[in-house]
Short mmCIF file of C-alpha atoms and ligand atoms in Angstrom, two decimals:
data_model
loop_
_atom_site.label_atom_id
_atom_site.label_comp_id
_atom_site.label_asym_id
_atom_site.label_seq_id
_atom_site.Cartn_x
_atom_site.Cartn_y
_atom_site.Cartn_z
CA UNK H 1 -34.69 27.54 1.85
CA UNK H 2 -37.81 28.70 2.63
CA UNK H 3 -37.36 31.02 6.07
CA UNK H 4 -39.82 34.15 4.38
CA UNK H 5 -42.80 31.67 4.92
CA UNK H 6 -42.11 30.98 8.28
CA UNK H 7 -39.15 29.22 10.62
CA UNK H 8 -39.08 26.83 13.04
CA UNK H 9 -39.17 27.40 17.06
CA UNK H 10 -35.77 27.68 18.60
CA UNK H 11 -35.91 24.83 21.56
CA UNK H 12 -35.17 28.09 23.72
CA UNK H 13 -38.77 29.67 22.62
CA UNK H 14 -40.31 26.11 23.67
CA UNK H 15 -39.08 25.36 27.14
CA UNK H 16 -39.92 29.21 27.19
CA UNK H 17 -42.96 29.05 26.01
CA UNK H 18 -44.15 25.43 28.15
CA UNK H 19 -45.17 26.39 31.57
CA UNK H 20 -47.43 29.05 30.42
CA UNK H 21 -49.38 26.50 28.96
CA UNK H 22 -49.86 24.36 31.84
CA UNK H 23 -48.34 25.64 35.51
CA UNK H 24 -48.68 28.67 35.19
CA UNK H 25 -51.97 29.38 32.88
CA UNK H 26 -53.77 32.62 34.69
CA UNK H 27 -55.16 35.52 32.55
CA UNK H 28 -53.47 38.10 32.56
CA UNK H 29 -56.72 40.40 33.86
CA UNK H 30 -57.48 38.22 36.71
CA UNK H 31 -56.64 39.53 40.18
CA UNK H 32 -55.15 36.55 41.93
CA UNK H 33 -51.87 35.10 41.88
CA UNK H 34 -52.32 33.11 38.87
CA UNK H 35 -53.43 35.93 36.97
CA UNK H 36 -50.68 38.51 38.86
CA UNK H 37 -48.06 36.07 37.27
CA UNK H 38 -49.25 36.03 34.05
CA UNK H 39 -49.40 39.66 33.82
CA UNK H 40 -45.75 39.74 34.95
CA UNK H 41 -44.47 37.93 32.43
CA UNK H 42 -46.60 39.77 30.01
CA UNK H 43 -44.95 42.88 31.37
CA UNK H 44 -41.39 41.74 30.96
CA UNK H 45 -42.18 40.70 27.54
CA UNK H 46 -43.46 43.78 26.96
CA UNK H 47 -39.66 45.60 28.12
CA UNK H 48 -38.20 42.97 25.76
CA UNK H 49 -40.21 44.04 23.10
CA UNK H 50 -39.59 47.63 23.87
CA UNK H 51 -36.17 46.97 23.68
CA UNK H 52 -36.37 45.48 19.82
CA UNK H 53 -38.30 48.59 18.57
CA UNK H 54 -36.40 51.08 20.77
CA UNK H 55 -39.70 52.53 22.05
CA UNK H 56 -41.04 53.04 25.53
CA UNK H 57 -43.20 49.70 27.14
CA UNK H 58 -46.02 51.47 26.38
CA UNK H 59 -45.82 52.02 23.41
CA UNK H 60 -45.66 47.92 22.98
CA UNK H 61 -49.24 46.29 21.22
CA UNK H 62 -49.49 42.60 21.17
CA UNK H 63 -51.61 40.88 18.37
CA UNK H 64 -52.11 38.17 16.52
CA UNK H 65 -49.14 39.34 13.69
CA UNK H 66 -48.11 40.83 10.80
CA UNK H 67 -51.46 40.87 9.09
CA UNK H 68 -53.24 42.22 11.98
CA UNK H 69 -50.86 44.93 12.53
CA UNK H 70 -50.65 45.95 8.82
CA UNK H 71 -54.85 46.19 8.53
CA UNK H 72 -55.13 48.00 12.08
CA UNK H 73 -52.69 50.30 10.93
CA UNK H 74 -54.60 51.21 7.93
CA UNK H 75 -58.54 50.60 8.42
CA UNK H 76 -57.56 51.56 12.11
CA UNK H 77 -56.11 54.88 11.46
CA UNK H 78 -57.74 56.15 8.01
CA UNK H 79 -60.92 57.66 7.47
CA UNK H 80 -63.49 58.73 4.78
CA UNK H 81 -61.96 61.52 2.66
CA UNK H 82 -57.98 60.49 3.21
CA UNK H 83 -55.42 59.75 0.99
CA UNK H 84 -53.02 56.78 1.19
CA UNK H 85 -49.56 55.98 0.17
CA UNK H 86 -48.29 52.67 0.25
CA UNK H 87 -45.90 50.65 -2.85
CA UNK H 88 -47.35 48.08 -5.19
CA UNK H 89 -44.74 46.09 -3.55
CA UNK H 90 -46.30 45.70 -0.17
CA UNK H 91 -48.19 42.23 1.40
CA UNK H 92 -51.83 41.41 0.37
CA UNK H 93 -51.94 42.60 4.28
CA UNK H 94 -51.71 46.12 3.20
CA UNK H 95 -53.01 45.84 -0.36
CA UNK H 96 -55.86 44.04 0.71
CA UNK H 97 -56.76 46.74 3.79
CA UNK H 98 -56.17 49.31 1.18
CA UNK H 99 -59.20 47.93 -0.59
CA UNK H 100 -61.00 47.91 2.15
CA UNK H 101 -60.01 51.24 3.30
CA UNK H 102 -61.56 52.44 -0.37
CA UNK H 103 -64.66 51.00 0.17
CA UNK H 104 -65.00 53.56 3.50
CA UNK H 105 -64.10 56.77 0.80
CA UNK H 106 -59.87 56.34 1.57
CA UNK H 107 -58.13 57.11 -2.02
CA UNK H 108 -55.04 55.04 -2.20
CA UNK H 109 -51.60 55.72 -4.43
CA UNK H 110 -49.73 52.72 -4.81
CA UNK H 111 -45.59 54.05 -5.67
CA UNK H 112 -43.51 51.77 -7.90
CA UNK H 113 -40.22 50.56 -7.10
CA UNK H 114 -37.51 50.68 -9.19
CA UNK H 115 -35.61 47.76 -11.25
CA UNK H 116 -33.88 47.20 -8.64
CA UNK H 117 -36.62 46.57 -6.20
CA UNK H 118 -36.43 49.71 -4.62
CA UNK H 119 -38.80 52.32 -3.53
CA UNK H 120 -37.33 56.05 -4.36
CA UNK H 121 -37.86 58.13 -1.54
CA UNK H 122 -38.59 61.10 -3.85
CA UNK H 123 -41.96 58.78 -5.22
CA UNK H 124 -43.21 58.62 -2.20
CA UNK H 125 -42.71 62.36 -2.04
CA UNK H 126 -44.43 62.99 -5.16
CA UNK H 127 -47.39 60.88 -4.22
CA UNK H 128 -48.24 63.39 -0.96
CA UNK H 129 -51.61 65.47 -1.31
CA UNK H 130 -53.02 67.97 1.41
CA UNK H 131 -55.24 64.97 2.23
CA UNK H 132 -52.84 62.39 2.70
CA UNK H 133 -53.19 60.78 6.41
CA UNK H 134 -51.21 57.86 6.11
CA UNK H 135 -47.81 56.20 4.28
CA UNK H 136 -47.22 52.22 4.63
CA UNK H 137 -43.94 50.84 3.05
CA UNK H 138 -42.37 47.56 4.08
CA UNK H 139 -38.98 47.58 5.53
CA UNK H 140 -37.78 44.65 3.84
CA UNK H 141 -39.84 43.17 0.72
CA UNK H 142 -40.68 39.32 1.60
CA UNK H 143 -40.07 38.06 -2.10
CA UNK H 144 -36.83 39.87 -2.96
CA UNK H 145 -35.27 40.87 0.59
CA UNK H 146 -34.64 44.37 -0.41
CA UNK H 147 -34.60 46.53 2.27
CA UNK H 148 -36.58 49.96 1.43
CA UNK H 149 -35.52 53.61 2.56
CA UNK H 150 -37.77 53.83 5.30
CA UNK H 151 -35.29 56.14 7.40
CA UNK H 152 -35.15 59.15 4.13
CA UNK H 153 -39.21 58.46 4.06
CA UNK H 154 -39.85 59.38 7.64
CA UNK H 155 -38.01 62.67 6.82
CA UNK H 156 -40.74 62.86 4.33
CA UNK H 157 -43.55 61.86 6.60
CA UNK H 158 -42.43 64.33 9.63
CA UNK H 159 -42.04 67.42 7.20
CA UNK H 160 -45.15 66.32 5.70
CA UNK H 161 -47.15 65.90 9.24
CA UNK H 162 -48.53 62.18 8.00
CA UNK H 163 -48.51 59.49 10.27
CA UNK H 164 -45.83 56.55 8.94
CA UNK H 165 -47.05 53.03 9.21
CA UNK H 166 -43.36 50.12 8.69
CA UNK H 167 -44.65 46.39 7.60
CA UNK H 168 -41.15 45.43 9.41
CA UNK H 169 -42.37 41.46 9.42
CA UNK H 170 -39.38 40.63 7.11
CA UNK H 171 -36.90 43.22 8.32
CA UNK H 172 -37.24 42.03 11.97
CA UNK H 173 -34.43 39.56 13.42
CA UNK H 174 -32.57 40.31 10.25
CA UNK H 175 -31.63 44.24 10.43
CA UNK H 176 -31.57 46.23 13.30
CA UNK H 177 -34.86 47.87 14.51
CA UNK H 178 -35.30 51.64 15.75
CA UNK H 179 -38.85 53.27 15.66
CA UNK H 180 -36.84 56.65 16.46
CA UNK H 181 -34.16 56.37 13.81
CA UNK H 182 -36.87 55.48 10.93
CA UNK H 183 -39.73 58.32 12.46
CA UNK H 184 -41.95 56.07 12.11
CA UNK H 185 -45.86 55.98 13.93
CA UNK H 186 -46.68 52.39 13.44
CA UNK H 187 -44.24 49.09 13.22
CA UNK H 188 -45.54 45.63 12.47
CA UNK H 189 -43.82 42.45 13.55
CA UNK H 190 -44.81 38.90 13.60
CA UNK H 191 -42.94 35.88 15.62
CA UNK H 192 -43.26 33.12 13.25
CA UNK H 193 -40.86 35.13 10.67
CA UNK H 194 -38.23 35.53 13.52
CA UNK H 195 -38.31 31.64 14.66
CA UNK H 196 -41.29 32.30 17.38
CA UNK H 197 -44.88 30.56 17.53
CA UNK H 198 -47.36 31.90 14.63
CA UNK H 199 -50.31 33.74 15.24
CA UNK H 200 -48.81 36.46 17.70
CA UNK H 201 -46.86 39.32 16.83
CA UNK H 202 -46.69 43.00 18.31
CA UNK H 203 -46.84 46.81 16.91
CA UNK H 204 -45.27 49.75 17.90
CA UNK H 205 -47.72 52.15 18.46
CA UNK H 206 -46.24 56.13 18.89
CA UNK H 207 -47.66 57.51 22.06
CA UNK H 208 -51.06 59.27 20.82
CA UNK H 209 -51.35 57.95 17.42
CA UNK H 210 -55.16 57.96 16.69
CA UNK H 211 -54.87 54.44 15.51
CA UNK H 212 -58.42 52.35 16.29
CA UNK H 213 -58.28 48.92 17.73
CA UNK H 214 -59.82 46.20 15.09
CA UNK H 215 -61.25 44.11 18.05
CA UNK H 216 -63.35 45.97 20.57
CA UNK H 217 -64.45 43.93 23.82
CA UNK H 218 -62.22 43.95 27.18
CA UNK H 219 -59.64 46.55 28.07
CA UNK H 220 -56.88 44.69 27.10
CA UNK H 221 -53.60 46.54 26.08
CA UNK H 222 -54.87 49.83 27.21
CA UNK H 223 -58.00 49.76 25.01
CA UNK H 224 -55.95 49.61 22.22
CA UNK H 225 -56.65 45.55 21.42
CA UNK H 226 -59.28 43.91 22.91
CA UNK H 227 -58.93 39.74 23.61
CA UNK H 228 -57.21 37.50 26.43
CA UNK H 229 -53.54 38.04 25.77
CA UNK H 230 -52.16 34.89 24.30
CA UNK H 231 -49.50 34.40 27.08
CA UNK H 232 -47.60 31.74 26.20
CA UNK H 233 -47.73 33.19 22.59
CA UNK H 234 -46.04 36.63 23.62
CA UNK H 235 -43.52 34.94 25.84
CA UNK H 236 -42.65 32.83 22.65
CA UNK H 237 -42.22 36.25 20.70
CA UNK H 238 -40.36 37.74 23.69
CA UNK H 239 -37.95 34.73 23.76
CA UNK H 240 -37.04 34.59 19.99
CA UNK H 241 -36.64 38.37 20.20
CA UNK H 242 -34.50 38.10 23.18
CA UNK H 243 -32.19 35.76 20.41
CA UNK H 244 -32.80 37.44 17.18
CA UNK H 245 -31.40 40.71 19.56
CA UNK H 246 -28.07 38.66 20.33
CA UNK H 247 -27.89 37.15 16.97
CA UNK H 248 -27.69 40.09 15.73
CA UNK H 249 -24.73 41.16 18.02
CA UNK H 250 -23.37 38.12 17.56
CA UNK H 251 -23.05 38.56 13.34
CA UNK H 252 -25.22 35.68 12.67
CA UNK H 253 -26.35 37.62 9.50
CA UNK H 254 -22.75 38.72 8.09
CA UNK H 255 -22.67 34.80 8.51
CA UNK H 256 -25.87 34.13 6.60
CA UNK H 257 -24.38 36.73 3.98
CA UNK H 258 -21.64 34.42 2.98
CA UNK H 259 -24.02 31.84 2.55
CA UNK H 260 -26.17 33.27 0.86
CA UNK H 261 -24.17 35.08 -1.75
CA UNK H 262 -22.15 31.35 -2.57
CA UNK H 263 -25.68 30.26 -2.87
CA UNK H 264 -26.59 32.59 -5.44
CA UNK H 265 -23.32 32.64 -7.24
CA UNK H 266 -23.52 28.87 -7.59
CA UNK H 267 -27.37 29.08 -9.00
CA UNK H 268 -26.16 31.80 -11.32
CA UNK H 269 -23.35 29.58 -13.10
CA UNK H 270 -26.30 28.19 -15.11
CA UNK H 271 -27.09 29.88 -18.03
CA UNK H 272 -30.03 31.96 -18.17
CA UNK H 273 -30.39 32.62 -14.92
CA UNK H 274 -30.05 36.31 -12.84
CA UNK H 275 -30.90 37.83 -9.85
CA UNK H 276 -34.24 40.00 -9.67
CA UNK H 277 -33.24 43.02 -7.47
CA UNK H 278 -30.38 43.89 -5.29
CA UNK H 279 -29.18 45.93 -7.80
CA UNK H 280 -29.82 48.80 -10.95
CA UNK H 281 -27.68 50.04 -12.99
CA UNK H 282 -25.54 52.55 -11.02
CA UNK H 283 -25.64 51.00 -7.53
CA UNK H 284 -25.85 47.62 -5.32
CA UNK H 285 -29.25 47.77 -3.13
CA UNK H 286 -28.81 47.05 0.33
CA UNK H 287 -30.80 43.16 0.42
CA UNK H 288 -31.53 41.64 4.15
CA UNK H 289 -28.70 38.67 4.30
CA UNK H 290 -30.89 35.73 4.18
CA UNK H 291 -33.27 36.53 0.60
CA UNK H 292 -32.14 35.80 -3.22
CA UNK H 293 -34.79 35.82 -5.93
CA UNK H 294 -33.43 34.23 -9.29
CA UNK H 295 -35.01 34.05 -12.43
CA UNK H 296 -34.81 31.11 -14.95
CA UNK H 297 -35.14 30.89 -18.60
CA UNK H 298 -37.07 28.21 -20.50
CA UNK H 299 -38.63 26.81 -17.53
CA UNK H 300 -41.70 27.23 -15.41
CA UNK H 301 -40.89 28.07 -11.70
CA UNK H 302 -43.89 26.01 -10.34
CA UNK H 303 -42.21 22.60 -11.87
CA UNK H 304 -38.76 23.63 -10.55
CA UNK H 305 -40.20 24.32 -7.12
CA UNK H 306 -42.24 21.24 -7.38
CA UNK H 307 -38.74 18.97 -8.81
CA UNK H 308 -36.74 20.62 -5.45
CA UNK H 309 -39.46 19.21 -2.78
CA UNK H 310 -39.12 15.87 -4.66
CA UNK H 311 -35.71 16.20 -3.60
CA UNK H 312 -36.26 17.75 0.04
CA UNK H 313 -35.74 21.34 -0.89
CA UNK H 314 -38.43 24.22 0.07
CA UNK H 315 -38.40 26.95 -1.75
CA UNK H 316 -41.11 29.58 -3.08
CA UNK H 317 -41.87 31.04 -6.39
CA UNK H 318 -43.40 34.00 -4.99
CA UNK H 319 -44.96 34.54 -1.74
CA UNK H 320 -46.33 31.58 0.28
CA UNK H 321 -49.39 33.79 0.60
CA UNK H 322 -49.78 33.21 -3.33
CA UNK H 323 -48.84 29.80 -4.00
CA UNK H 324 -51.84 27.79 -5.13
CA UNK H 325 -52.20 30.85 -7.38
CA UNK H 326 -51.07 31.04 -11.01
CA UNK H 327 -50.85 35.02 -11.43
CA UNK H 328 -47.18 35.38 -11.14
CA UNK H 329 -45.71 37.80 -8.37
CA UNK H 330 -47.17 41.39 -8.27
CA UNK H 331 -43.60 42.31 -6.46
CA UNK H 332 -41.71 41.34 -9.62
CA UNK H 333 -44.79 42.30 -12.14
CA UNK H 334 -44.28 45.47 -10.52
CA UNK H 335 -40.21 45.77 -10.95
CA UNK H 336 -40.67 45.23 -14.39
CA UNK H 337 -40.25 41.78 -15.32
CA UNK H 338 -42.73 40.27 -18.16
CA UNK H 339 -45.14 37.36 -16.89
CA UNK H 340 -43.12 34.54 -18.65
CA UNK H 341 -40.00 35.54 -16.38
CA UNK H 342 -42.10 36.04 -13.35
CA UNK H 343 -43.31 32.56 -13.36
CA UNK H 344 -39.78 31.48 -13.87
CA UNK H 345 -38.43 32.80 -11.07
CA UNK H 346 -37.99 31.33 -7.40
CA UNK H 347 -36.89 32.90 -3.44
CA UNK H 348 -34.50 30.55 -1.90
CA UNK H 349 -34.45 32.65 2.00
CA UNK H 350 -32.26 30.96 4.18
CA UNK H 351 -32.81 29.76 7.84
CA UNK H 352 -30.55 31.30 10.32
CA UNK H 353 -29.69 28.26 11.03
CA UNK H 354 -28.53 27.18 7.71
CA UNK H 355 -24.90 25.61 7.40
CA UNK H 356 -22.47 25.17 4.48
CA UNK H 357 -23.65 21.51 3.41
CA UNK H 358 -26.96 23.11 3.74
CA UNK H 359 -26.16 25.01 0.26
CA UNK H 360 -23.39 22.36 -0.91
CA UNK H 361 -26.70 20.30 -1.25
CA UNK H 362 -28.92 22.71 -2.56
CA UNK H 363 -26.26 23.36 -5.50
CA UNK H 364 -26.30 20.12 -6.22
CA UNK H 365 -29.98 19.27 -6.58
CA UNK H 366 -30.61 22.73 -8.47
CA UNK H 367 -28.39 22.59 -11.65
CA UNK H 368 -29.61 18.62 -12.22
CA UNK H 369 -33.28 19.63 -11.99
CA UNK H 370 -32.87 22.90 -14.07
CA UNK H 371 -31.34 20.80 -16.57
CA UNK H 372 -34.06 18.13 -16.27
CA UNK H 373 -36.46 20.24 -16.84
CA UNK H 374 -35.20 22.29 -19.52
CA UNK H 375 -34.65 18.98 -21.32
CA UNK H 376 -38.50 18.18 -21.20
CA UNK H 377 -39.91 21.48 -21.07
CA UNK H 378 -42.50 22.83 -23.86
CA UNK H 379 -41.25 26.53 -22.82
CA UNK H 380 -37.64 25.75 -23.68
CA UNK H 381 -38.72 23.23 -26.69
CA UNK H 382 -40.64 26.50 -27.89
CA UNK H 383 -37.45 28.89 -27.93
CA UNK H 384 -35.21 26.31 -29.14
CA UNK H 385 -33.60 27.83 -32.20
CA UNK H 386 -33.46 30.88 -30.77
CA UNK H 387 -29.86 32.48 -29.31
CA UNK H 388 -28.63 31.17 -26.85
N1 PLP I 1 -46.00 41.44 5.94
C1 PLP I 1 -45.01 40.79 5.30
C2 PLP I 1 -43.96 41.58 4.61
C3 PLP I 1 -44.98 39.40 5.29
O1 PLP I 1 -44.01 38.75 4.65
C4 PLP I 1 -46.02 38.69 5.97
C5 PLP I 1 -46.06 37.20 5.94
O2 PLP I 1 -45.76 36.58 4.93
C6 PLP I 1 -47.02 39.43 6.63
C7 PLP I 1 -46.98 40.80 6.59
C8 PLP I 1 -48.14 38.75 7.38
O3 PLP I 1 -47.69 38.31 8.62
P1 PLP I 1 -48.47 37.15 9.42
O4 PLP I 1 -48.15 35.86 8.73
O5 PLP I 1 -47.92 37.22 10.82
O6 PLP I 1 -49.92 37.50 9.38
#
């Protein structure tokens, strides 16, 4: 219940992945055989890739992941003097290069979503200044799974002339991809979301986007990312692309849907307890299929979280990012929701893989230790009296 953090390999991404570790080890820059092949299948990976994003080979970057991508986007492409706009809903990938970008004269405005989780389009909008270089917004949020306008805000960004930066880490494998169709200058993916090997992702890169490499050294990746390309790494990412691509033909998500909605309506039988996001008051929000984030009255999230691991459950009361960390999520801080509420709330995100007696269990284990805990928590021993 825990698929946001990361997922496993698919057996397919292994046996993919095995022989360029061993057999077939060349670098990809060397001039023999050995080093011919492994620039092949770097190559092919690359046309996989270029598939996903709907962009030309070229225009294909391989990295280490989301995090790189996000901060080469943003310390890459900014300079002294520019203006930013991101969301105070984005990863501490793009918050934190944001703060680094200030500290090299880069101005940031950081648009609030909604209630609902959502960015408005017309924010972002507002937020533009003759300076601005740069906007960053996340295709799909990691904590609640909404999925953000990016399409209406690379309108904005074209009529605007500003370069468009998607953090699509939690989008990718899970919604469609297409670089054209959002107008976008920059994408960031990462395999370990999308059930490849961690530590190697890719970015779409627009053909002449002024965007600087972080690493400088060899001429790897057309001078765009220096560093011996991690070949079994990207053929991992190519192969779990190369299923995420037919999963999504073959519905696994309208699948996961199901799932997940029983899921939540099941949780939210208990009392005090209700989705955060997905919805405001006039309209559903589109959420990717796997995600629910549900809030829980008179208890603290960290004990529930810890209670469901006693009983073989992973989930996440915030981003895995943060855990260790007491300050409750800035994603639902930033919707609106008071501290007490923010601590109380949990993501349950779903494996592809999940099944029905996957959730059958889940609901089982849930209401007992909810109850548990209410029983013996100070927070609900505090309220008691009170309505409800
Ligand atoms: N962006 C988002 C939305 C994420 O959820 C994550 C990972 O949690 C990242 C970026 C960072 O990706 P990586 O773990 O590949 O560095």
């Amino acid at each position: 219940m825990d698929a946001n953090a990361t997922t496993p390999l698919l057996p397919e991404v292994v046996e993919a992945m095995r022989p360029y570790w061993i057999e077939r080890f060349g670098n990809a820059s060397s001039i023999h055989l050995d080093g011919q092949q492994a620039h092949a299948v770097v190559d092919r990976s690359r046309a996989t890739l270029a598939e996903f994003f709907n962009c030309h080979d070229a225009e294909v970057v391989f990295n280490s992941g989301g995090t790189e991508g996000d901060n080469t986007a943003i310390i890459g492409l900014l300079r002294p003097g520019d203006h930013f706009v991101t969301t105070s809903i984005e990863h501490s990938a793009v918050l934190a290069a944001a703060e680094r970008a200030a500290e090299h004269g880069v101005e940031t405005t950081f648009v609030a979503p909604g209630a609902s989780g959502l960015i408005e389009p017309a924010e972002i909008q507002r937020a533009l200044r003759p300076e601005t270089r740069l906007i960053s917004v996340m295709l799909a949020n990691n904590e609640t799974g909404v999925l953000q306008p990016v399409e209406e805000i690379g309108k904005i960004a074209k009529a605007a002339g500003v370069f468009l930066h998607i953090d699509a880490v939690q989008g990718a494998g899970k919604v469609p991809l297409d670089v054209r169709r959002f107008g976008c200058h920059l994408c960031s993916i990462s395999a370990h979301k999308m059930h490849g090997p961690k530590g190697v992702g890719a970015m779409f890169v627009r053909r002449g986007t002024p965007v600087e490499s972080l690493l400088v050294g060899g001429s790897h990746e057309r001078r765009r990312r220096a560093g011996t390309e991690n070949v079994p790494g990207i053929v991992g990412l190519a192969k779990a692309t190369e299923l995420a691509m037919r999963s999504l033909e073959e519905g696994t998500m309208e699948r996961l849907a199901v799932l997940r909605d029983r899921l939540e309506a099941g949780i939210l039988e208990l009392s005090g307890t209700g989705v955060n996001g997905g919805w405001d008051r006039e309209r559903l929000v589109s959420r990717v299929a796997n995600t629910t984030n549900i809030w829980f009255d008179h208890l603290e999230g960290e004990a529930l979280v810890i209670a469901l691991d006693l009983k073989g459950v992973a989930v996440s009361g915030g981003s895995a990012c943060h855990s260790g960390a007491t300050e409750p999520s800035h994603v639902l801080m930033a919707m609106g929701l008071d501290k007490t509420r923010a601590r109380a709330s949990l993501r349950f995100s779903l494996l592809k893989t999940a099944i029905e007696a996957d959730v059958d269990y889940v609901l089982k284990v849930v209401p007992e230790a909810v109850e548990h805990l209410r029983a013996i928590s100070p927070v609900a021993a505090g309220t008691a009296g009170m309505a409800g």
